[in-house]
Short mmCIF file of C-alpha atoms in Angstrom, two decimals:
data_model
loop_
_atom_site.label_atom_id
_atom_site.label_comp_id
_atom_site.label_asym_id
_atom_site.label_seq_id
_atom_site.Cartn_x
_atom_site.Cartn_y
_atom_site.Cartn_z
CA MET X 1 19.13 -16.95 3.33
CA ALA X 2 18.05 -19.18 0.50
CA SER X 3 14.77 -21.01 0.10
CA THR X 4 14.35 -24.74 -0.19
CA ALA X 5 14.48 -24.27 -3.94
CA SER X 6 17.98 -22.85 -3.86
CA THR X 7 19.44 -25.10 -1.14
CA GLY X 8 18.47 -28.31 -2.87
CA LEU X 9 16.41 -29.58 0.07
CA VAL X 10 13.62 -31.96 -0.86
CA PRO X 11 10.24 -30.21 -0.59
CA ARG X 12 7.95 -31.88 1.91
CA THR X 13 4.64 -30.95 0.33
CA ARG X 14 3.05 -30.13 -2.99
CA GLY X 15 2.74 -26.56 -1.70
CA ASP X 16 6.54 -26.40 -1.34
CA ARG X 17 7.00 -27.68 -4.88
CA PHE X 18 4.51 -25.13 -6.17
CA LEU X 19 6.30 -22.25 -4.43
CA ASP X 20 9.65 -23.56 -5.68
CA THR X 21 8.26 -23.38 -9.22
CA VAL X 22 7.01 -19.84 -8.60
CA GLU X 23 10.41 -18.85 -7.24
CA ARG X 24 12.33 -20.35 -10.18
CA PHE X 25 9.97 -18.74 -12.67
CA GLY X 26 10.15 -15.37 -10.94
CA ASN X 27 13.94 -15.49 -10.71
CA SER X 28 14.14 -16.25 -14.42
CA LEU X 29 12.30 -13.02 -15.23
CA PRO X 30 14.35 -10.00 -16.31
CA ASP X 31 14.99 -6.98 -14.09
CA PRO X 32 11.80 -5.10 -13.04
CA VAL X 33 12.83 -2.18 -15.24
CA ALA X 34 12.88 -4.49 -18.27
CA ILE X 35 9.47 -5.84 -17.25
CA PHE X 36 8.03 -2.31 -17.24
CA VAL X 37 9.58 -1.62 -20.66
CA PHE X 38 8.01 -4.81 -22.05
CA ILE X 39 4.61 -3.95 -20.58
CA ILE X 40 4.78 -0.45 -22.04
CA VAL X 41 5.45 -1.95 -25.48
CA VAL X 42 2.44 -4.26 -25.05
CA LEU X 43 0.33 -1.32 -23.87
CA VAL X 44 1.21 0.68 -26.98
CA ALA X 45 0.19 -2.23 -29.20
CA VAL X 46 -3.07 -2.83 -27.32
CA SER X 47 -3.95 0.87 -27.43
CA ALA X 48 -3.47 0.90 -31.21
CA VAL X 49 -5.69 -2.18 -31.57
CA GLY X 50 -8.31 -0.73 -29.21
CA ALA X 51 -8.43 2.57 -31.04
CA GLY X 52 -8.68 0.80 -34.38
CA MET X 53 -11.51 -1.45 -33.18
CA GLY X 54 -13.39 1.41 -31.55
CA TRP X 55 -13.30 0.28 -27.92
CA THR X 56 -15.50 2.58 -25.82
CA ALA X 57 -17.26 2.85 -22.49
CA VAL X 58 -19.78 5.34 -21.14
CA ASN X 59 -18.95 6.99 -17.85
CA PRO X 60 -22.19 6.49 -15.89
CA ALA X 61 -21.48 9.48 -13.66
CA THR X 62 -21.03 12.04 -16.44
CA GLY X 63 -22.56 10.34 -19.48
CA GLU X 64 -19.31 10.97 -21.36
CA THR X 65 -18.28 8.36 -23.92
CA LEU X 66 -14.67 7.32 -23.42
CA ALA X 67 -12.91 5.99 -26.51
CA ALA X 68 -9.60 4.14 -26.61
CA LYS X 69 -6.75 6.27 -27.95
CA SER X 70 -3.71 4.95 -29.76
CA LEU X 71 -0.45 5.77 -28.03
CA LEU X 72 1.06 5.91 -31.52
CA SER X 73 -1.17 8.82 -32.50
CA GLU X 74 0.44 12.15 -33.24
CA GLU X 75 -1.22 13.73 -30.19
CA LEU X 76 -0.01 11.16 -27.65
CA VAL X 77 3.50 10.77 -29.11
CA ARG X 78 3.86 14.54 -28.78
CA GLN X 79 2.55 14.38 -25.20
CA LEU X 80 4.96 11.58 -24.32
CA LEU X 81 8.03 13.43 -25.57
CA THR X 82 7.17 16.97 -24.47
CA GLU X 83 5.95 16.00 -21.00
CA MET X 84 8.50 13.30 -20.14
CA PRO X 85 10.18 15.25 -17.30
CA ARG X 86 6.80 16.28 -15.88
CA THR X 87 5.43 12.74 -16.17
CA PHE X 88 8.37 11.45 -14.15
CA THR X 89 8.38 14.12 -11.45
CA SER X 90 4.58 14.08 -11.04
CA PHE X 91 4.49 10.32 -10.33
CA PRO X 92 2.60 10.32 -6.98
CA PRO X 93 4.80 7.84 -5.06
CA LEU X 94 8.00 9.59 -6.15
CA GLY X 95 7.41 12.90 -4.39
CA LEU X 96 6.22 11.06 -1.29
CA VAL X 97 9.28 8.79 -1.24
CA LEU X 98 11.80 11.60 -1.67
CA THR X 99 10.11 13.95 0.80
CA ILE X 100 9.84 11.43 3.61
CA MET X 101 13.27 9.89 2.97
CA LEU X 102 14.92 13.30 3.42
CA GLY X 103 13.63 13.32 6.99
CA ALA X 104 13.97 9.58 7.48
CA GLY X 105 17.64 9.79 6.49
CA VAL X 106 18.34 12.00 9.49
CA ALA X 107 16.24 9.81 11.79
CA GLU X 108 18.00 6.66 10.55
CA LYS X 109 21.60 7.86 10.38
CA SER X 110 21.38 9.55 13.78
CA GLY X 111 20.32 6.21 15.30
CA LEU X 112 16.82 7.32 16.30
CA LEU X 113 14.88 4.71 14.33
CA SER X 114 17.04 1.86 15.54
CA ALA X 115 16.73 2.96 19.16
CA LEU X 116 12.98 3.47 18.86
CA ILE X 117 12.28 0.08 17.38
CA ARG X 118 14.46 -1.72 19.91
CA LYS X 119 12.66 0.02 22.75
CA ALA X 120 9.25 -0.67 21.21
CA VAL X 121 9.77 -4.43 20.84
CA GLN X 122 11.48 -5.05 24.17
CA GLY X 123 8.23 -6.25 25.72
CA ILE X 124 7.05 -8.34 22.77
CA PRO X 125 7.65 -12.09 23.19
CA ASP X 126 9.43 -13.69 20.24
CA ARG X 127 6.42 -15.87 19.46
CA LEU X 128 4.24 -12.74 19.04
CA LEU X 129 6.74 -10.91 16.86
CA SER X 130 5.20 -11.94 13.53
CA PRO X 131 1.58 -10.92 14.29
CA SER X 132 2.78 -7.72 15.96
CA VAL X 133 4.76 -6.70 12.88
CA ILE X 134 1.75 -7.35 10.61
CA LEU X 135 -0.66 -5.43 12.84
CA LEU X 136 1.64 -2.45 13.28
CA GLY X 137 2.15 -2.42 9.51
CA MET X 138 -1.61 -2.15 9.05
CA LEU X 139 -1.73 0.84 11.38
CA THR X 140 0.98 2.65 9.42
CA VAL X 141 -1.42 3.26 6.51
CA HIS X 142 -2.81 6.17 8.51
CA ALA X 143 0.51 7.88 7.73
CA VAL X 144 -0.28 7.59 4.00
CA ASP X 145 2.49 5.45 2.43
CA ALA X 146 5.15 6.24 5.01
CA GLY X 147 5.00 2.68 6.31
CA TYR X 148 6.56 1.42 3.10
CA LEU X 149 9.45 3.84 3.48
CA VAL X 150 10.11 3.83 7.22
CA TYR X 151 8.37 0.90 8.88
CA ILE X 152 9.23 -1.99 6.54
CA PRO X 153 13.03 -1.50 6.77
CA LEU X 154 12.70 -1.34 10.56
CA ALA X 155 10.77 -4.62 10.56
CA GLY X 156 13.83 -6.24 9.00
CA VAL X 157 16.06 -4.81 11.73
CA VAL X 158 13.68 -6.10 14.42
CA PHE X 159 13.82 -9.64 13.08
CA ALA X 160 17.61 -9.51 12.73
CA ASN X 161 17.94 -8.33 16.34
CA ALA X 162 15.74 -11.25 17.39
CA GLY X 163 18.05 -13.67 15.57
CA ARG X 164 15.47 -14.34 12.86
CA ASN X 165 15.71 -13.87 9.12
CA PRO X 166 15.30 -10.15 8.38
CA VAL X 167 13.76 -10.95 4.99
CA LEU X 168 10.82 -12.52 6.83
CA GLY X 169 10.47 -9.31 8.84
CA LEU X 170 10.48 -7.25 5.65
CA VAL X 171 7.85 -9.52 4.08
CA LEU X 172 5.58 -9.35 7.13
CA GLY X 173 5.97 -5.57 7.33
CA PHE X 174 5.01 -5.38 3.66
CA VAL X 175 2.03 -7.68 4.26
CA GLY X 176 0.75 -5.34 6.97
CA CYS X 177 1.30 -2.12 5.00
CA ALA X 178 -0.23 -3.52 1.81
CA THR X 179 -3.42 -4.84 3.43
CA GLY X 180 -4.01 -2.07 5.96
CA LEU X 181 -6.45 -0.33 3.61
CA ALA X 182 -8.84 -3.30 3.91
CA GLY X 183 -8.12 -4.45 7.45
CA ASN X 184 -7.38 -2.10 10.32
CA LEU X 185 -8.24 -1.37 13.92
CA LEU X 186 -8.96 2.30 13.21
CA PRO X 187 -10.52 4.24 10.33
CA GLY X 188 -8.46 7.01 8.78
CA GLN X 189 -7.82 9.24 5.81
CA TYR X 190 -8.33 6.44 3.27
CA ASP X 191 -11.87 5.86 4.57
CA VAL X 192 -12.70 9.47 3.83
CA LEU X 193 -11.18 9.17 0.36
CA ILE X 194 -12.70 5.85 -0.71
CA LEU X 195 -16.16 6.45 0.78
CA GLY X 196 -16.15 9.92 -0.75
CA ILE X 197 -15.70 8.27 -4.14
CA THR X 198 -18.52 5.86 -3.23
CA GLN X 199 -20.75 8.86 -2.66
CA THR X 200 -20.39 9.89 -6.32
CA GLY X 201 -22.00 6.60 -7.31
CA ALA X 202 -24.60 6.44 -4.56
CA THR X 203 -25.98 9.92 -5.23
CA LEU X 204 -26.85 8.90 -8.78
CA LEU X 205 -29.77 6.97 -7.27
CA GLU X 206 -30.06 8.55 -3.83
CA PRO X 207 -29.13 12.26 -3.99
CA SER X 208 -29.46 12.62 -0.23
CA TRP X 209 -26.97 9.83 0.58
CA ALA X 210 -24.01 11.17 2.58
CA MET X 211 -20.70 9.49 3.19
CA ASN X 212 -20.07 8.14 6.70
CA PRO X 213 -16.28 7.99 7.33
CA LEU X 214 -16.86 5.24 9.92
CA GLY X 215 -19.05 3.21 7.56
CA ASN X 216 -16.62 0.25 7.28
CA TRP X 217 -15.12 0.28 10.79
CA TRP X 218 -16.43 -3.04 12.16
CA PHE X 219 -15.66 -4.74 8.85
CA LEU X 220 -12.10 -3.35 8.92
CA ILE X 221 -11.55 -4.84 12.38
CA ALA X 222 -12.84 -8.27 11.29
CA ILE X 223 -10.56 -8.31 8.24
CA ALA X 224 -7.60 -7.18 10.37
CA VAL X 225 -8.14 -9.98 12.89
CA ALA X 226 -8.50 -12.58 10.13
CA PHE X 227 -5.47 -11.38 8.17
CA VAL X 228 -3.21 -11.09 11.22
CA GLY X 229 -4.14 -14.61 12.34
CA LEU X 230 -3.68 -16.08 8.88
CA GLY X 231 -0.46 -14.16 8.34
CA TRP X 232 0.94 -15.45 11.62
CA LEU X 233 0.12 -19.04 10.62
CA ILE X 234 1.53 -18.70 7.10
CA ALA X 235 4.74 -17.12 8.38
CA ALA X 236 5.26 -19.95 10.87
CA LYS X 237 4.25 -22.89 8.71
CA ILE X 238 5.04 -21.92 5.11
CA VAL X 239 7.22 -18.86 4.51
CA GLY X 240 9.49 -18.96 7.57
CA PRO X 241 10.67 -22.55 7.03
CA ARG X 242 11.59 -21.72 3.42
CA LEU X 243 14.19 -19.22 4.64
CA ASP X 244 17.49 -20.17 6.25
CA ALA X 245 18.34 -19.15 9.79
CA TRP X 246 19.84 -15.67 9.97
CA THR X 247 23.56 -15.57 10.71
CA GLY X 248 24.21 -11.87 10.14
CA GLU X 249 26.89 -12.60 7.58
CA GLU X 250 25.29 -11.26 4.39
CA GLY X 251 24.45 -7.78 3.15
CA ASP X 252 25.64 -4.36 4.27
CA VAL X 253 23.00 -3.76 6.93
CA GLN X 254 23.85 -4.97 10.41
CA PRO X 255 21.41 -5.24 13.32
CA ALA X 256 21.93 -2.81 16.15
CA PRO X 257 22.94 -3.97 19.65
CA PRO X 258 19.84 -4.94 21.66
CA GLU X 259 20.46 -2.81 24.78
CA LEU X 260 20.01 0.96 24.76
CA THR X 261 22.98 2.98 25.93
CA ALA X 262 22.72 5.91 28.35
CA GLU X 263 23.36 8.29 25.44
CA GLU X 264 20.58 6.70 23.40
CA ARG X 265 18.13 7.00 26.29
CA LYS X 266 19.05 10.68 26.60
CA GLY X 267 18.51 11.10 22.86
CA LEU X 268 15.13 9.39 23.02
CA ARG X 269 13.97 11.79 25.74
CA ALA X 270 15.00 14.74 23.60
CA ALA X 271 13.27 13.23 20.57
CA GLY X 272 10.13 12.61 22.61
CA TRP X 273 9.84 16.25 23.65
CA THR X 274 10.49 17.32 20.07
CA ALA X 275 7.78 14.97 18.76
CA LEU X 276 5.35 16.50 21.24
CA LEU X 277 6.17 20.00 19.96
CA VAL X 278 5.65 18.92 16.33
CA ALA X 279 2.32 17.30 17.24
CA MET X 280 1.21 20.45 19.05
CA ALA X 281 2.19 22.55 16.04
CA ALA X 282 0.20 20.30 13.69
CA ALA X 283 -2.81 20.43 16.02
CA ALA X 284 -2.57 24.21 16.14
CA LEU X 285 -2.85 24.35 12.36
CA VAL X 286 -6.13 22.46 12.67
CA PHE X 287 -7.75 24.01 15.73
CA THR X 288 -6.41 27.57 16.17
CA PRO X 289 -9.43 29.92 15.84
CA GLY X 290 -9.10 32.12 12.77
CA PHE X 291 -6.08 30.25 11.39
CA THR X 292 -6.79 26.68 10.28
CA PRO X 293 -4.79 25.91 7.12
CA LEU X 294 -5.23 22.18 7.77
CA TYR X 295 -9.00 22.35 8.35
CA ASP X 296 -11.43 23.49 5.67
CA ALA X 297 -14.56 24.73 7.40
CA THR X 298 -16.24 25.45 4.05
CA ALA X 299 -16.10 21.82 2.88
CA ALA X 300 -18.69 19.10 3.48
CA PRO X 301 -18.64 17.73 7.07
CA GLY X 302 -16.83 14.52 6.16
CA GLU X 303 -14.19 16.32 4.10
CA ARG X 304 -13.17 19.20 6.34
CA ILE X 305 -10.15 17.36 7.72
CA VAL X 306 -8.90 16.38 4.23
CA PRO X 307 -6.19 19.14 4.18
CA PHE X 308 -4.70 17.57 7.31
CA TYR X 309 -4.61 14.13 5.72
CA ARG X 310 -3.00 15.52 2.60
CA SER X 311 -0.28 17.20 4.67
CA ILE X 312 0.72 14.04 6.54
CA ALA X 313 3.77 13.49 4.31
CA ALA X 314 5.01 17.02 5.07
CA ILE X 315 4.30 16.59 8.78
CA LEU X 316 6.21 13.30 8.80
CA PHE X 317 9.15 15.00 7.07
CA PHE X 318 9.35 17.65 9.79
CA LEU X 319 8.75 15.06 12.51
CA LEU X 320 11.52 12.72 11.34
CA LEU X 321 13.94 15.53 10.62
CA SER X 322 13.47 17.38 13.92
CA CYS X 323 13.30 14.25 16.08
CA GLY X 324 16.34 12.75 14.37
CA TRP X 325 18.24 15.99 14.94
CA ALA X 326 17.18 16.15 18.60
CA PHE X 327 18.10 12.51 19.16
CA GLY X 328 21.47 13.00 17.49
CA LYS X 329 22.31 16.00 19.66
CA GLY X 330 21.33 14.07 22.79
CA ALA X 331 23.09 10.85 21.80
CA GLY X 332 26.16 12.58 20.40
CA THR X 333 25.75 11.31 16.82
CA ILE X 334 25.09 14.81 15.44
CA LYS X 335 27.56 17.60 16.12
CA GLY X 336 26.08 20.32 13.93
CA HIS X 337 23.93 21.22 10.95
CA ARG X 338 26.47 19.80 8.48
CA ASP X 339 25.85 16.32 9.89
CA VAL X 340 22.11 16.82 9.40
CA ILE X 341 22.56 17.81 5.76
CA ARG X 342 24.93 14.90 5.17
CA PHE X 343 22.43 12.46 6.68
CA MET X 344 19.67 13.84 4.45
CA ALA X 345 21.82 13.19 1.38
CA GLU X 346 22.84 9.73 2.58
CA GLY X 347 19.19 8.88 3.18
CA LEU X 348 18.53 9.26 -0.54
CA GLU X 349 21.44 7.10 -1.67
CA GLY X 350 19.55 3.86 -1.15
CA MET X 351 16.69 5.17 -3.28
CA MET X 352 18.73 5.38 -6.49
CA PRO X 353 17.55 1.99 -7.86
CA TYR X 354 13.98 2.97 -7.04
CA LEU X 355 14.31 6.21 -9.01
CA VAL X 356 15.24 4.25 -12.13
CA ILE X 357 12.23 1.97 -11.73
CA ALA X 358 9.96 4.90 -10.90
CA PHE X 359 10.82 6.57 -14.22
CA PHE X 360 9.38 3.67 -16.22
CA ALA X 361 6.53 3.01 -13.77
CA ALA X 362 5.48 6.65 -14.02
CA HIS X 363 5.30 6.48 -17.79
CA PHE X 364 3.37 3.21 -17.77
CA VAL X 365 0.75 4.68 -15.42
CA ALA X 366 0.51 7.93 -17.39
CA MET X 367 0.31 6.22 -20.78
CA PHE X 368 -2.35 3.83 -19.52
CA GLY X 369 -4.41 6.84 -18.51
CA TRP X 370 -3.81 8.74 -21.76
CA SER X 371 -5.04 5.76 -23.78
CA ASN X 372 -8.34 5.67 -21.78
CA LEU X 373 -7.84 1.92 -21.37
CA ALA X 374 -7.86 2.22 -17.57
CA PRO X 375 -11.41 3.62 -17.13
CA ILE X 376 -12.73 1.57 -20.07
CA THR X 377 -11.43 -1.62 -18.43
CA ALA X 378 -12.89 -0.74 -15.02
CA ILE X 379 -16.29 0.40 -16.34
CA ASN X 380 -16.70 -2.63 -18.60
CA GLY X 381 -15.65 -4.91 -15.74
CA ALA X 382 -18.38 -3.49 -13.53
CA GLU X 383 -20.89 -3.78 -16.37
CA PHE X 384 -19.94 -7.45 -16.78
CA LEU X 385 -20.65 -8.08 -13.11
CA ARG X 386 -24.06 -6.49 -13.50
CA SER X 387 -24.84 -8.71 -16.50
CA LEU X 388 -24.35 -11.85 -14.40
CA ASN X 389 -27.54 -11.21 -12.39
CA ALA X 390 -26.02 -13.17 -9.50
CA PRO X 391 -27.38 -13.00 -5.90
CA PRO X 392 -25.62 -10.40 -3.71
CA ALA X 393 -23.89 -13.05 -1.55
CA LEU X 394 -22.15 -14.24 -4.73
CA LEU X 395 -21.96 -10.95 -6.62
CA LEU X 396 -19.99 -9.12 -3.94
CA PRO X 397 -17.21 -11.75 -3.81
CA LEU X 398 -17.15 -11.48 -7.61
CA LEU X 399 -16.63 -7.72 -7.19
CA THR X 400 -13.76 -8.55 -4.83
CA THR X 401 -12.30 -10.83 -7.49
CA ALA X 402 -12.66 -8.22 -10.24
CA SER X 403 -11.01 -5.63 -8.02
CA ALA X 404 -8.11 -8.00 -7.35
CA TRP X 405 -7.48 -8.74 -11.02
CA LEU X 406 -7.81 -5.12 -12.08
CA ASP X 407 -5.11 -4.30 -9.56
CA PHE X 408 -2.59 -5.82 -11.97
CA LEU X 409 -3.55 -3.10 -14.46
CA ILE X 410 -4.48 -0.12 -12.28
CA ALA X 411 -2.28 0.13 -9.19
CA SER X 412 -4.10 3.08 -7.63
CA GLY X 413 -7.09 1.88 -5.60
CA SER X 414 -8.76 5.29 -5.62
CA ALA X 415 -8.32 5.71 -9.39
CA LYS X 416 -9.80 2.28 -10.03
CA TRP X 417 -12.75 2.90 -7.70
CA THR X 418 -13.38 6.27 -9.33
CA ALA X 419 -14.13 4.43 -12.57
CA MET X 420 -15.99 1.48 -11.01
CA ALA X 421 -18.07 3.14 -8.29
CA PRO X 422 -20.57 4.92 -10.59
CA VAL X 423 -21.51 1.49 -12.00
CA ALA X 424 -21.03 -0.92 -9.10
CA VAL X 425 -22.56 1.17 -6.30
CA PRO X 426 -25.93 2.01 -7.95
CA MET X 427 -26.13 -1.51 -9.39
CA LEU X 428 -25.94 -3.08 -5.94
CA MET X 429 -28.17 -0.42 -4.36
CA LEU X 430 -30.90 -1.65 -6.73
CA LEU X 431 -30.28 -5.12 -5.27
CA ASP X 432 -30.75 -3.73 -1.74
CA ILE X 433 -27.02 -3.68 -0.91
CA SER X 434 -25.71 -0.59 0.85
CA PRO X 435 -22.92 1.51 -0.67
CA GLU X 436 -20.81 0.79 2.42
CA MET X 437 -20.98 -2.98 1.82
CA THR X 438 -20.06 -2.56 -1.83
CA THR X 439 -17.08 -0.44 -0.82
CA ALA X 440 -15.96 -3.01 1.74
CA ALA X 441 -16.02 -5.81 -0.85
CA TYR X 442 -14.04 -3.69 -3.28
CA ARG X 443 -11.39 -2.83 -0.67
CA VAL X 444 -10.58 -6.46 0.06
CA GLY X 445 -9.80 -7.26 -3.57
CA ASP X 446 -7.91 -4.01 -4.05
CA THR X 447 -5.31 -4.90 -1.39
CA VAL X 448 -4.55 -8.62 -1.67
CA THR X 449 -2.92 -8.47 -5.10
CA ASN X 450 -0.72 -5.58 -3.99
CA LEU X 451 1.37 -8.33 -2.40
CA ILE X 452 2.22 -10.01 -5.70
CA SER X 453 1.94 -7.38 -8.42
CA PRO X 454 5.30 -6.39 -9.93
CA LEU X 455 3.50 -3.27 -11.18
CA ASN X 456 3.12 -2.13 -7.58
CA PRO X 457 6.11 0.23 -7.17
CA TYR X 458 6.34 -0.65 -3.48
CA PHE X 459 6.66 -4.36 -4.29
CA VAL X 460 9.86 -3.49 -6.16
CA LEU X 461 10.94 -1.23 -3.30
CA VAL X 462 10.60 -4.15 -0.85
CA LEU X 463 12.83 -6.22 -3.15
CA ILE X 464 15.45 -3.46 -2.89
CA TYR X 465 15.17 -3.60 0.91
CA CYS X 466 15.64 -7.38 0.81
CA GLN X 467 18.74 -7.04 -1.36
CA ARG X 468 20.36 -4.86 1.30
CA TRP X 469 20.36 -7.91 3.57
CA ASN X 470 20.77 -10.51 0.84
CA PRO X 471 22.36 -9.06 -2.33
CA LYS X 472 21.60 -12.30 -4.22
CA MET X 473 17.85 -12.14 -3.67
CA ARG X 474 15.73 -12.03 -6.82
CA LEU X 475 12.16 -11.19 -7.74
CA GLY X 476 11.04 -14.82 -7.69
CA THR X 477 12.14 -15.40 -4.09
CA LEU X 478 10.14 -12.42 -2.90
CA LEU X 479 7.14 -13.47 -4.99
CA SER X 480 7.20 -17.00 -3.56
CA ALA X 481 7.23 -15.46 -0.06
CA THR X 482 4.27 -13.12 -0.61
CA LEU X 483 2.09 -15.38 -2.79
CA PRO X 484 0.86 -17.62 0.09
CA PHE X 485 -0.36 -14.52 1.95
CA ALA X 486 -2.13 -13.16 -1.15
CA ILE X 487 -3.94 -16.44 -1.84
CA ALA X 488 -5.00 -16.97 1.78
CA PHE X 489 -6.13 -13.35 2.23
CA TYR X 490 -8.13 -13.41 -1.00
CA LEU X 491 -9.97 -16.60 -0.03
CA ALA X 492 -10.57 -15.47 3.56
CA GLY X 493 -11.63 -11.98 2.50
CA SER X 494 -14.10 -13.33 -0.07
CA LEU X 495 -15.62 -15.67 2.52
CA ILE X 496 -15.93 -12.83 5.04
CA VAL X 497 -17.65 -10.66 2.42
CA ALA X 498 -20.11 -13.45 1.57
CA GLY X 499 -20.76 -14.17 5.25
CA TRP X 500 -21.29 -10.50 6.05
CA VAL X 501 -23.96 -10.31 3.39
CA ALA X 502 -25.57 -13.60 4.38
CA PHE X 503 -25.90 -12.58 8.04
CA ASP X 504 -26.59 -8.87 7.36
CA LEU X 505 -24.02 -7.74 9.92
CA PRO X 506 -23.42 -4.06 10.76
CA LEU X 507 -20.43 -2.65 8.87
CA GLY X 508 -19.81 0.26 11.19
CA PRO X 509 -21.68 2.74 13.38
CA GLY X 510 -25.02 3.38 11.71
CA THR X 511 -24.37 1.22 8.63
CA ARG X 512 -25.49 -2.25 7.58
CA VAL X 513 -25.49 -4.55 4.57
CA GLY X 514 -29.08 -3.96 3.48
CA PHE X 515 -30.31 -0.81 1.81
CA GLU X 516 -33.69 0.62 0.82
CA LEU X 517 -34.11 3.34 -1.74
CA SER X 518 -36.18 6.26 -0.56
CA SER X 519 -39.23 7.31 -2.54
CA ALA X 520 -37.30 10.40 -3.65
CA GLY X 521 -34.48 8.20 -4.99
#
């Protein structure tokens, strides 16, 4: 399962030699934990310099002046030491990972996930496997970040069952999950979140502007089609050939037999009925008159369903747990509740390396926020774009580029947009560009660098998945596999953004590129 760099094969193109260099460089880097420690040390030094030099930025939404704070100050050293346990446990991905993996452990160990994925891909021709995995990965973003935890490992199993390198399946699953916020067939909870943040910037100029959750729908479809097609091509021509043929001899994860047994089919029927009951229960919590804990009738129209979106992780936990239990009873892999509890515990065992990384990632994210460097960087970046006075067809791709680079510093797309939107959205409204178009351009840049940023905690998680199949795999090999996708998606996304502006295409139902301020605004 080595690349051309490690097998000694002569690269055929300059692109191969470039990726070999990336792989060797990446593999020479220390463990991701050590990388986070080094970055934290650099962050502390930069914060001290920034505080000493008086770095500031004015929040355009509130008028508040944000000043850089030294992480060596008495206040922040005290905060670091007294809140260390809380900083770790409040790291957003951590609670999500542990909650879902408790249920996923039962679904996996009972055999449900393996049986489901084998049944789902039975009708997919081998030549369509790569684009199907990418597209399905994009759709998983509607389950918050569950795709990273459940879908990506299954993509590796699918490829192994097809006799193909499971690492390629893991990479393509990651590609789909990481870019699904910019390219998708359906709008979802992230559209409500990101366009709701856009509204905070738009209302500074146009108080009557209201968020349309479907405002990027057509654009999302176009990006999805482009990224799936490009991803398919890159997997076939660049990344796939760099990986050896799969022999099933490495790692501790073995592909399941391709044919479903009679017991598995019985278990799937039981799991199907259970899934229907869980779905009905979730719907009841939204639509039952007089009792709607997952629907806030007092909120703004576009935000009333937000409680449901925020409960998706909990719903997935109950879904995976109950369906895994039902499948296990039907298939004979679960005899009683003790097996269920054991499977829950075993499901967390593979997350131990991630917990170590999450500790340091959590503190980097928190300390970056305490220092005020995150919003200062985003606000000043947006101000720099405004100072360029470039035409919209060029300025929006520049916004995409700024979003991509800032992703190496601020992993959370919503946190980054919260700081940028009050500057970028009104700025482009004054240039007759709609808030929806500005948001679309931002979303493209925000996703492509997720594929190559070691600061993305899910990038490291994918490396852990790869090491289950190939214990010798290192950071550089994964980076050389995802970099071609990131480069191609960035270039294609920027061109689509520029073309959308040039041709003034509709972005979604009732939205377009152009915008005119009302007399009241």
